[in-house]
XYZ file of C-alpha atoms in Angstrom:
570
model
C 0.000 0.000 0.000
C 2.967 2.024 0.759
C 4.529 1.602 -2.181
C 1.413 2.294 -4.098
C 0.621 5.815 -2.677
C 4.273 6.483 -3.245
C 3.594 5.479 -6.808
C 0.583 7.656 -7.322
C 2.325 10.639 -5.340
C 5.165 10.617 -8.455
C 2.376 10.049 -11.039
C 0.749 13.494 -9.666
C 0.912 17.330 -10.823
C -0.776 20.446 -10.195
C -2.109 20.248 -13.712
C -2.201 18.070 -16.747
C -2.118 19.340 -20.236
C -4.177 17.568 -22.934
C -2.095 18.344 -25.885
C 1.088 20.777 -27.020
C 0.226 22.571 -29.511
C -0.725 26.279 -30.266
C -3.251 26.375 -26.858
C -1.575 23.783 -25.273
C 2.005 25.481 -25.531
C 0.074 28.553 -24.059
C -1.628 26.485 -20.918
C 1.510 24.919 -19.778
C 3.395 28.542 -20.228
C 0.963 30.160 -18.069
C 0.267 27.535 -15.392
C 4.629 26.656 -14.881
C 4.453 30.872 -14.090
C 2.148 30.844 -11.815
C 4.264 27.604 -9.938
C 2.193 24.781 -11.012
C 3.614 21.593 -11.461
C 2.366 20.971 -15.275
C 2.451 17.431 -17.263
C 2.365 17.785 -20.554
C 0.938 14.846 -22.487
C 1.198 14.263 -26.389
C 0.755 11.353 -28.618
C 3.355 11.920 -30.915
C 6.461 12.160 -30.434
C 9.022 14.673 -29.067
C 10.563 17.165 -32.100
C 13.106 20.219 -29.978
C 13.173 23.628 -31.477
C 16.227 23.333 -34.334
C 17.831 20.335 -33.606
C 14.759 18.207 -34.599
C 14.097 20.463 -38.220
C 16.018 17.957 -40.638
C 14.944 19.115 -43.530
C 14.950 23.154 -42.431
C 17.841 24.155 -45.128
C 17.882 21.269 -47.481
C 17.912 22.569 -51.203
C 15.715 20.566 -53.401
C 18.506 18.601 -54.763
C 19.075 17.350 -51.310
C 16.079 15.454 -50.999
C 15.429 12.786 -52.933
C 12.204 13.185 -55.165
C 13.268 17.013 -54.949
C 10.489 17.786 -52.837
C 7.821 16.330 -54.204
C 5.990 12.948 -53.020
C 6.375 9.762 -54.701
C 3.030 8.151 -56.209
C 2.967 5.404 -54.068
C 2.592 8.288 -51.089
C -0.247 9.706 -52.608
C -2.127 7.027 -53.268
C -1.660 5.529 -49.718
C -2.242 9.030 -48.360
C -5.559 10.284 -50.111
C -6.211 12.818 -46.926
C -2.993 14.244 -45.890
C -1.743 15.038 -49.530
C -4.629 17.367 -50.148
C -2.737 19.871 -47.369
C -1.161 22.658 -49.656
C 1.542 22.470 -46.540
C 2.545 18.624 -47.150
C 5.720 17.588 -49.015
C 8.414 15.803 -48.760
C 10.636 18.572 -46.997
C 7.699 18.564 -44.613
C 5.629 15.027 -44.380
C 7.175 13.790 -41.120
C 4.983 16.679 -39.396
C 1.722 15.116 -40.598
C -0.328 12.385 -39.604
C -0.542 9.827 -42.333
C -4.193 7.955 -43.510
C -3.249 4.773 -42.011
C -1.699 6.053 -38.540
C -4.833 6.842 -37.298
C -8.404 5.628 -39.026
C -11.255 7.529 -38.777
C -14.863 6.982 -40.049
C -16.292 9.721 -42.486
C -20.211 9.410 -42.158
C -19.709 12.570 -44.650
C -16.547 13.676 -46.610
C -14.373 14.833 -43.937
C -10.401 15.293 -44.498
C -8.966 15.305 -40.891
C -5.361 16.770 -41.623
C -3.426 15.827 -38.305
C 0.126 16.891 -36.965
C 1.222 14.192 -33.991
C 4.704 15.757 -32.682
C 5.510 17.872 -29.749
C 4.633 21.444 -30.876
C 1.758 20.073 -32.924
C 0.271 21.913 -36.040
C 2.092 24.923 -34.562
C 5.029 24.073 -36.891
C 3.072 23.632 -39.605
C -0.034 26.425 -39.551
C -0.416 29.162 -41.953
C 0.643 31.724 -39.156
C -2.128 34.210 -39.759
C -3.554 36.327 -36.590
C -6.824 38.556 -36.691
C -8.374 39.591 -33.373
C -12.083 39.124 -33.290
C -14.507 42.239 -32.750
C -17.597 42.193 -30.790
C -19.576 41.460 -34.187
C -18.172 38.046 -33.772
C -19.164 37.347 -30.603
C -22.689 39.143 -30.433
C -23.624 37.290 -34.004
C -25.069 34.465 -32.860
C -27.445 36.411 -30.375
C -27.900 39.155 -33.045
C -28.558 36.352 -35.878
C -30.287 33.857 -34.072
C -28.137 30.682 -33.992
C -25.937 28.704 -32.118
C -26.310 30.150 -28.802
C -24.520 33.471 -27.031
C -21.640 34.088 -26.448
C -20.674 34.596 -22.822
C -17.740 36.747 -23.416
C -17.019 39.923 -25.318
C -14.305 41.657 -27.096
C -13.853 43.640 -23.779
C -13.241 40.382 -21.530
C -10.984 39.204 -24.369
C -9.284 42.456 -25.600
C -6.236 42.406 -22.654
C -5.352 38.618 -23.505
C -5.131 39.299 -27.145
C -2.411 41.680 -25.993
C -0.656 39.526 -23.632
C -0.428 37.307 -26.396
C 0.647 39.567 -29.111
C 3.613 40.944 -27.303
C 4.999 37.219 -26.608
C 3.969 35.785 -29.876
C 5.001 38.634 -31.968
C 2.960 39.882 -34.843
C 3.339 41.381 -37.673
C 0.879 43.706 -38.937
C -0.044 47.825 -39.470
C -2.708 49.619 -36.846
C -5.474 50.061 -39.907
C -8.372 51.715 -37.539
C -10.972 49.009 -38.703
C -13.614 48.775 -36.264
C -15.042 45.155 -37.351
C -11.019 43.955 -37.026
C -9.599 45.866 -33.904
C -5.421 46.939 -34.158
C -3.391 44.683 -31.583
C 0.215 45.141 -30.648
C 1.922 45.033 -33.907
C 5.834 44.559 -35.176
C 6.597 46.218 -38.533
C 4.368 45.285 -41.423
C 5.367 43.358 -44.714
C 4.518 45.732 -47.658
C 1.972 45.243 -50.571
C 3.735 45.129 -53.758
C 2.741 47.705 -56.475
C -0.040 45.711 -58.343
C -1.427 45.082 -54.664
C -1.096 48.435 -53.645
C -3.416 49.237 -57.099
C -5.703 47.282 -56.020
C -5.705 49.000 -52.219
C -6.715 52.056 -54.454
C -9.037 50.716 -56.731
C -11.450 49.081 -54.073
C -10.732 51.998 -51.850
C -12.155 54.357 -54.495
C -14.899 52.120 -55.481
C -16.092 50.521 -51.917
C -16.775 52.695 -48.965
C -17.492 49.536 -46.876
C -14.168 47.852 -48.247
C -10.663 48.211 -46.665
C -7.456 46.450 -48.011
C -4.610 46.118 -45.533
C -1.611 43.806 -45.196
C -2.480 40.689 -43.642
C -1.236 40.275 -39.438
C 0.984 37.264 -39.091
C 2.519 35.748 -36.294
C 6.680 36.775 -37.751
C 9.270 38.746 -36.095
C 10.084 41.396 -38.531
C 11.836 43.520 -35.760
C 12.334 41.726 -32.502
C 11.650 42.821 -28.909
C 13.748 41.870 -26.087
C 11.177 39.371 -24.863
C 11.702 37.432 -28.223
C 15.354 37.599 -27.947
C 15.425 36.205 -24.534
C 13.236 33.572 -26.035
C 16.159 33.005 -28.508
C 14.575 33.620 -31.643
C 15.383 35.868 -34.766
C 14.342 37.895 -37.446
C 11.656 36.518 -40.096
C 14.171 35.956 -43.025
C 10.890 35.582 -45.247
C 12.686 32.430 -46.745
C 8.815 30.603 -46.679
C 9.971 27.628 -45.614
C 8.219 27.216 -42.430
C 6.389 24.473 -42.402
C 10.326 22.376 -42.219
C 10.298 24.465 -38.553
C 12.143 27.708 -38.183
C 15.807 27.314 -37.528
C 15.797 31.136 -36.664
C 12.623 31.224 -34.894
C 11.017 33.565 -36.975
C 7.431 32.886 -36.582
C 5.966 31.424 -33.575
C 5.821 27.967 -32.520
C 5.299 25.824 -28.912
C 8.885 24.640 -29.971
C 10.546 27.920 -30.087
C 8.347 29.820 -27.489
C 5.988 28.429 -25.358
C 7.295 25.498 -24.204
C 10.665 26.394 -23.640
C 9.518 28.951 -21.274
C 7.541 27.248 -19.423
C 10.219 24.754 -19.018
C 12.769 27.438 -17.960
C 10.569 27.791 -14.464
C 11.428 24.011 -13.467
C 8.277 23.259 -13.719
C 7.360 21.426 -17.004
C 7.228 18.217 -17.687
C 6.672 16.701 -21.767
C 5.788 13.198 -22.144
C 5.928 12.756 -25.471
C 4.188 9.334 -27.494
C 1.170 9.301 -24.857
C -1.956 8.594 -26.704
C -4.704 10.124 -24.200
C -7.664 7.594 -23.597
C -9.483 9.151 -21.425
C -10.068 11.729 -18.330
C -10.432 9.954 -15.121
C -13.609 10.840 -12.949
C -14.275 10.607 -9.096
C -17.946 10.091 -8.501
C -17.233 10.812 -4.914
C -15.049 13.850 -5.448
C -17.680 15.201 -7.875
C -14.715 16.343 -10.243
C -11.945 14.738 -12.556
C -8.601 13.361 -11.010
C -6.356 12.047 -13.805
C -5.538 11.113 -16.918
C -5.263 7.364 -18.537
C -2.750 7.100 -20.951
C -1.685 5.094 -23.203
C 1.521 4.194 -24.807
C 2.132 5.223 -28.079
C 4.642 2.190 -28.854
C 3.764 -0.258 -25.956
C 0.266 0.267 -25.652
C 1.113 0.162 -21.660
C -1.666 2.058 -19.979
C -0.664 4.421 -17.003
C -2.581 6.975 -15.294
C -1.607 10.493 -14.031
C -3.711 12.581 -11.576
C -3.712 16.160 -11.195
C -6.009 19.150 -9.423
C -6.701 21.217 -12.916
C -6.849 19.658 -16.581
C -6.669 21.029 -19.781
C -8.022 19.730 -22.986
C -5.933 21.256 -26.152
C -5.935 18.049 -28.734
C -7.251 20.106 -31.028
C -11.006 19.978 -31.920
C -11.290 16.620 -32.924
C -9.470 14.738 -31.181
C -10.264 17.102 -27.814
C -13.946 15.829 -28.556
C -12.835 12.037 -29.198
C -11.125 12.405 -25.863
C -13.949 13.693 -23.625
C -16.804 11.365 -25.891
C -14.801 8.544 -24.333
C -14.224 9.456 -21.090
C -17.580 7.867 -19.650
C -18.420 6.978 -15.752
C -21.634 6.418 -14.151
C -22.276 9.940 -13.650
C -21.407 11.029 -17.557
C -22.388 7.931 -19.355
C -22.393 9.456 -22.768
C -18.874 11.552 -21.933
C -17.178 13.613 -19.664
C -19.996 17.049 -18.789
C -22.366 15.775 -21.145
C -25.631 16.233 -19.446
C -27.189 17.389 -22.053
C -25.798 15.277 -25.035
C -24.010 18.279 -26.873
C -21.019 17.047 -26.432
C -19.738 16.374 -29.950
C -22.265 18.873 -31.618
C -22.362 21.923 -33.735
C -18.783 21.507 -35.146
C -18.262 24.638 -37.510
C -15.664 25.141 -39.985
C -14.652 28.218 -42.352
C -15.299 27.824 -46.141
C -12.731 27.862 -48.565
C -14.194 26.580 -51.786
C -14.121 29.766 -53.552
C -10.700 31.038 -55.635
C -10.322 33.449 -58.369
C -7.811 34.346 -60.405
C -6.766 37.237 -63.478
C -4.116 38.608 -65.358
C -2.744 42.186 -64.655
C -1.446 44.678 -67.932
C 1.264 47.145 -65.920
C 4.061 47.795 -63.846
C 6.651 45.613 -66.215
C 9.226 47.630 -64.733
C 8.545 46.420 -61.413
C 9.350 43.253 -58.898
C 9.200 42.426 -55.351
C 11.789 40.526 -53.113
C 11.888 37.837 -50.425
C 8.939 35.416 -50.314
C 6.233 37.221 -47.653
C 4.718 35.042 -45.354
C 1.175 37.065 -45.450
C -0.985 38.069 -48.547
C -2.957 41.020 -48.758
C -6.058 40.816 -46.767
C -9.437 42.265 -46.658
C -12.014 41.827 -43.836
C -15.656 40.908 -44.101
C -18.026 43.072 -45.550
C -20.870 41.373 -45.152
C -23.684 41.483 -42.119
C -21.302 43.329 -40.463
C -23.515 46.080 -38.416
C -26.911 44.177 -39.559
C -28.400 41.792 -41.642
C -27.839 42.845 -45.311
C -28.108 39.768 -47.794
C -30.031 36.453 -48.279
C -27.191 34.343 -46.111
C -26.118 34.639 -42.888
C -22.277 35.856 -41.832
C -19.795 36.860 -44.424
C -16.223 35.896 -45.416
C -12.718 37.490 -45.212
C -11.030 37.786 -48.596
C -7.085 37.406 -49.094
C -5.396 37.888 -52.258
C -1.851 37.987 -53.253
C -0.224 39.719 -56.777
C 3.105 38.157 -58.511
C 4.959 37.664 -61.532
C 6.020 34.516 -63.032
C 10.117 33.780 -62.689
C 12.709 31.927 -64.636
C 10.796 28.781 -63.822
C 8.333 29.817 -66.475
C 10.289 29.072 -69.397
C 10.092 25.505 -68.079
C 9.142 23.155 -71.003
C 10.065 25.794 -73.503
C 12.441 24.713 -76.617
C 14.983 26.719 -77.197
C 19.082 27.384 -77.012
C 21.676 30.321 -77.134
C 22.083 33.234 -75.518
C 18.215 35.016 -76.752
C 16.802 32.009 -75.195
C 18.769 32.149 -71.399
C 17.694 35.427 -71.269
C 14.219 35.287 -71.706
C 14.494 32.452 -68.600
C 16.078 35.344 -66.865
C 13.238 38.245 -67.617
C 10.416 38.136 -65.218
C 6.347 37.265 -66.837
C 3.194 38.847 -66.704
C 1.801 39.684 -63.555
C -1.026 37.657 -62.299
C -3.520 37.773 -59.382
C -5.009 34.991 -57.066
C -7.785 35.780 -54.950
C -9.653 33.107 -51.866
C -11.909 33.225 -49.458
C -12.689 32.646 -46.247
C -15.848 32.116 -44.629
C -17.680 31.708 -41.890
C -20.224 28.851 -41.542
C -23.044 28.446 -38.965
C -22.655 25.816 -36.454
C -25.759 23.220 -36.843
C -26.694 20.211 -34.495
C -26.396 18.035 -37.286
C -22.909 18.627 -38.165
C -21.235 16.499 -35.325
C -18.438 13.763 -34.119
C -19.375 10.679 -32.456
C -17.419 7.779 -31.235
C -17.547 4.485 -33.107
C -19.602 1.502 -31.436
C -17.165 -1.367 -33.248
C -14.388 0.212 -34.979
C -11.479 0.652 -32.614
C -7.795 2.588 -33.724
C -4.919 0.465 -33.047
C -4.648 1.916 -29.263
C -8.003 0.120 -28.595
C -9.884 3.345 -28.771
C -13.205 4.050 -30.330
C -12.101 5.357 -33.853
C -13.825 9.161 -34.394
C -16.957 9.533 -37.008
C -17.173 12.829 -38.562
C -20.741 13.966 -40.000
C -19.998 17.416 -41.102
C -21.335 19.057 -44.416
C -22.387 22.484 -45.849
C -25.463 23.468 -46.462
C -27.432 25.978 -48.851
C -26.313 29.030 -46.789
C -22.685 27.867 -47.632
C -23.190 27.605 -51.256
C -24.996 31.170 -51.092
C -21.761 32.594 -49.615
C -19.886 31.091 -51.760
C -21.866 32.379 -54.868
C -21.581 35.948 -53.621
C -17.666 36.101 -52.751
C -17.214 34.583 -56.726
C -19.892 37.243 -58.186
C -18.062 40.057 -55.537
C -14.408 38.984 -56.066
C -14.740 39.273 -60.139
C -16.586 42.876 -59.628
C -13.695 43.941 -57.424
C -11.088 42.277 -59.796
C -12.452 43.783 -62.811
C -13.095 47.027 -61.305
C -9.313 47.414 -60.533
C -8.307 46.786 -63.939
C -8.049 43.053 -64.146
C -8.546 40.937 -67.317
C -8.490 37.089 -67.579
C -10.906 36.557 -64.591
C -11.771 33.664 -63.903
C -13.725 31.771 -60.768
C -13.851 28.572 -59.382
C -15.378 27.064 -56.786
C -12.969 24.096 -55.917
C -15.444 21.549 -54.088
C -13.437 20.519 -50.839
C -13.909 18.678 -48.027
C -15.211 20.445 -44.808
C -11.692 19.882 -42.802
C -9.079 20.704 -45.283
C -9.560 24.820 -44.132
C -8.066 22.887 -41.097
C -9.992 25.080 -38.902
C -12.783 22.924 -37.393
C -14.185 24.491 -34.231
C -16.889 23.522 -31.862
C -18.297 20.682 -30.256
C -17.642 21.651 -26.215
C -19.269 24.898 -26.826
C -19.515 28.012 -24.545
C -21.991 29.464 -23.233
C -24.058 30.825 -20.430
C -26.861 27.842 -19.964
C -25.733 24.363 -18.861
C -28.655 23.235 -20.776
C -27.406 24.501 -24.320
C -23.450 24.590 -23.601
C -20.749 22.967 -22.241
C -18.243 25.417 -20.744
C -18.923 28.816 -18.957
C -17.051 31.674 -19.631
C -13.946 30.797 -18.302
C -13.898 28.198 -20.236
C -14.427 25.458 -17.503
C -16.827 22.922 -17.687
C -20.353 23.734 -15.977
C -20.657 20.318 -14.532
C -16.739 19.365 -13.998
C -15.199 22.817 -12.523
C -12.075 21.334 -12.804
C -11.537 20.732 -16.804
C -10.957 23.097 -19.414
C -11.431 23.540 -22.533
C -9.640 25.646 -24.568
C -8.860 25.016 -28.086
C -10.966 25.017 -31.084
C -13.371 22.636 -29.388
C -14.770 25.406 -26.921
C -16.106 27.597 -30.085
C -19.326 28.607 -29.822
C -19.131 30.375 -33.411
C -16.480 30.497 -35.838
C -16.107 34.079 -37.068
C -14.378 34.245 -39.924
C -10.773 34.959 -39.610
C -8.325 32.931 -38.850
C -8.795 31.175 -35.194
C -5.240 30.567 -33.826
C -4.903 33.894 -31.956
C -8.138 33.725 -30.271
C -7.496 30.052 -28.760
C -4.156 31.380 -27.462
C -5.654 34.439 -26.127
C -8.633 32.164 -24.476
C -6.162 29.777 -23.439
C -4.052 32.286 -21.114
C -7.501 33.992 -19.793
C -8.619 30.558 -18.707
C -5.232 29.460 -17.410
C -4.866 32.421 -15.232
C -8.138 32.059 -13.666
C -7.695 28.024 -12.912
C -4.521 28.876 -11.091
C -6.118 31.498 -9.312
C -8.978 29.502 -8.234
C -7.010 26.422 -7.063
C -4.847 28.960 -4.602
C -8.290 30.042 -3.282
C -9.204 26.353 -2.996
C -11.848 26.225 -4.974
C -10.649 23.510 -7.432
């Protein structure tokens, strides 16, 4: 018995982290300051800042199918080579089909990264705080249900965030996208900067800006004593960051939490379940099991957070069952799992430009130009719900473009050596409306190979998607041609919900037990001592890009656990 408590007693921290990516970097940061004991659990495996980047300066003739998959991969792979991010400089950061099966009820392409640091190696970096349009629009519109935050309770975390991620980005005085605490912005090229003018002069409602991305274009002496460096707009970053250049868990978070002493990573832990007392009324550990063993060991802790990333942060609490949550961990009201929400990126356009021969750009930005949503902003204006955020980027073919071409002698180098036409590529990205009918559930027979119920997805669009859609094409082409474009041309790509890679919902928010999972802080109504704090806690999915408000939710909500288990309360 002795040696059994003494067992448990090593197996025990302040907290447990769920996960080590983007929020999960962030929750073990702010719980090792405020001298919690943290555990860190992931299920892949470990990857350290530098050191584990093999591929971070290879040259394409380094690698063997010079950076391109081999067909074998893609056919094996049908799911993870869709990501525009996978190749072979970067494919041992993603999940692969067969490492982990899921069930798609609908089309669904789950793209995965199983490492320590997570996706945050491999995401597209972009950063837009939300205004309160975002998080009064479901109230205001009449769905999901309301938020029970606002800009205002958010607003100081976005800036806590900011400073220690470091963004890039210009203070543009847009109400509907509010300034944050900005490094020096990239520049719009000259075609781009056109553009800026065109819409500018044709649009009242209509405001082109750089985009905000999470690179250090001038650091601050909190990123240096991070030990990173200057963007060096290379665009290699999904091989990791050798110079630390945009933010990562593996270059930022993480390492500071481990400088308090009070971090601990254990990589290759596949998380099975969360551990509830029945006569403690609140969750004591963790079961976990071995990535490579398939050993099962438990850890126990006061606080827990969940930041596996939507999916698999709903897989895990769908499977944690006990006699009090039968159906999973706080689901009382059998929402666990439900209104999963996604952003829409089916629509692309793209045109010509006659001009500016006798100009170029330099370096490979990380961010496009960007343009928030213009529609429903301030009311209800059109036949669909929401709106969409549009980002667009101007360029000019390079020497690669005389690729295929026949030719010899000195006439023919040098046309490989004179720049093309400039062209223009236009996307969007918008918001969809959560529905009870998009949803995960757990399998009743098909198991993944750690014995655990393998995830179904059952998430589609619906006619209020294809209206969005419609109106960004018919909108993009008038903006396009009203700038001086020719060749346009529109397409409307047909993907999967999942490959936007921004799923959000199923542990909603809110203020009712009976229509939400978490409260306001984040914490479970019905467990006060889990948390929720990645894209599964969404109660709506705006429509720019989410990273920046999970981190920013993720330190709010960390603060106020540790506070609350110093009072005692946890």
């Amino acid at each position: 018995m002795n040696l059994n408590g003494k067992a448990k007693e090593q197996m025990s921290y302040d907290a447990i982290v769920i996960g080590s990516g983007i929020s999960g970097g962030w929750a073990a940061k702010e719980l090792c300051e405020k001298g919690l004991k943290t555990l860190v659990l992931e299920r892949g495996r470990m990857v350290k800042h530098i050191t584990d980047y093999p591929t971070a300066m290879a040259n394409p003739w380094d690698l063997p199918h010079r950076n391109r998959m081999p067909d074998t991969f893609e056919a094996a792979n049908p799911v993870a080579t869709k990501c525009y991010a996978l190749d072979e400089a970067t494919q041992q950061y993603f999940v692969k089909d067969a490492e982990h099966p899921y069930i798609q009820e609908k089309p669904f392409d789950w793209i995965r990264g199983y490492q320590v640091g997570g996706k945050s190696l491999i995401w597209a970096r972009q950063t837009q705080r939300w205004s309160d349009y975002e998080f009064v629009a479901p109230a205001r519109d009449g769905f999901a249900v309301d938020w029970p935050i606002r800009y205002a309770d958010l607003a100081p975390w976005y800036s806590r965030v900011e400073k220690f991620v470091g963004i890039s980005g210009n203070k543009d005085g847009i109400d509907s996208l509010p300034d944050g605490e900005f490094l020096p912005p990239f520049e719009l090229n000259c075609v781009e900067k056109h553009i800026q003018t065109a819409v500018k002069t044709n649009y009242a409602d209509r405001h082109v800006i750089i985009g905000r991305c999470a690179h250090l274009t001038k650091p601050q002496p909190i990123h240096l004593q991070q030990g990173r460096g200057q963007c060096q707009a290379r665009h290699l970053c999904y091989r990791g960051c050798p110079f630390g250049g945009y933010f990562s868990s593996n270059s930022a978070t993480l390492p500071w939490a481990a400088k308090t002493g009070n971090l601990t990573i254990r990589p290759d832990s596949v998380v099975h379940s969360i551990i509830y007392n029945e006569q403690k009324g609140k969750a004591t550990g963790v079961r976990v099991i071995d990535a490579h063993t398939k050993q099962t060991t438990e850890y126990f802790a006061k606080i827990i957070f969940v930041n596996a990333a939507c999916l698999n942060s709903n897989l895990v609490l769908l499977n944690s069952t006990s006699k009090r949550f039968p159906n999973g961990l706080g689901n009382d009201n059998g929402l666990l799992g439900r209104y999963v929400a996604f952003h829409n990126y089916r629509g692309s356009l793209t045109a010509s430009f006659e001009g500016y021969e006798d100009q170029y750009f330099y370096g490979r930005r990380p961010t496009t130009a960007f343009m928030p949503s213009f529609r429903n902003v301030k009311k209800q204006e059109t036949d669909f719900q929401r709106g969409y955020m549009v980002a667009f980027s101007a360029s000019r073919a390079g020497w690669g473009r005389g690729n295929g071409q026949e030719g010899f002698g000195a006439e023919f180098k040098e046309s490989l050596l004179t720049p093309g036409d400039w062209s223009v590529y236009m996307m969007m990205q918008a918001e969809t409306v959560p529905k009870y009918e998009n949803h995960v559930r757990l399998s009743a027979d098909q198991k993944d190979p750690w014995g655990i119920p393998q995830l179904i997805t059952s998430v589609g669009y619906d006619d209020n998607d294809i209206k969005i859609l419609k109106d960004f094409l018919v909108q993009g082409a008038e903006m396009l041609d009203k700038s001086g474009c020719k060749n346009i041309a529109s397409y409307d790509d047909n993907r999967n919900p999942g490959l936007d890679i921004h799923e959000m919902g199923g542990v909603r928010m809110g203020k009712d037990p009976k229509t939400s999972l978490l409260n306001k802080w984040n914490q479970f109504h019905n467990v006060k001592n889990v948390f929720v704090t990645d894209g599964a806690c969404m109660t709506s999915v705006g429509n720019q890009n989410p990273s920046i408000t999970f981190m920013a939710l993720t330190a709010r909500a960390a603060n106020y656990a540790a506070a609350e288990l110093k009072k005692g309360k946890l």
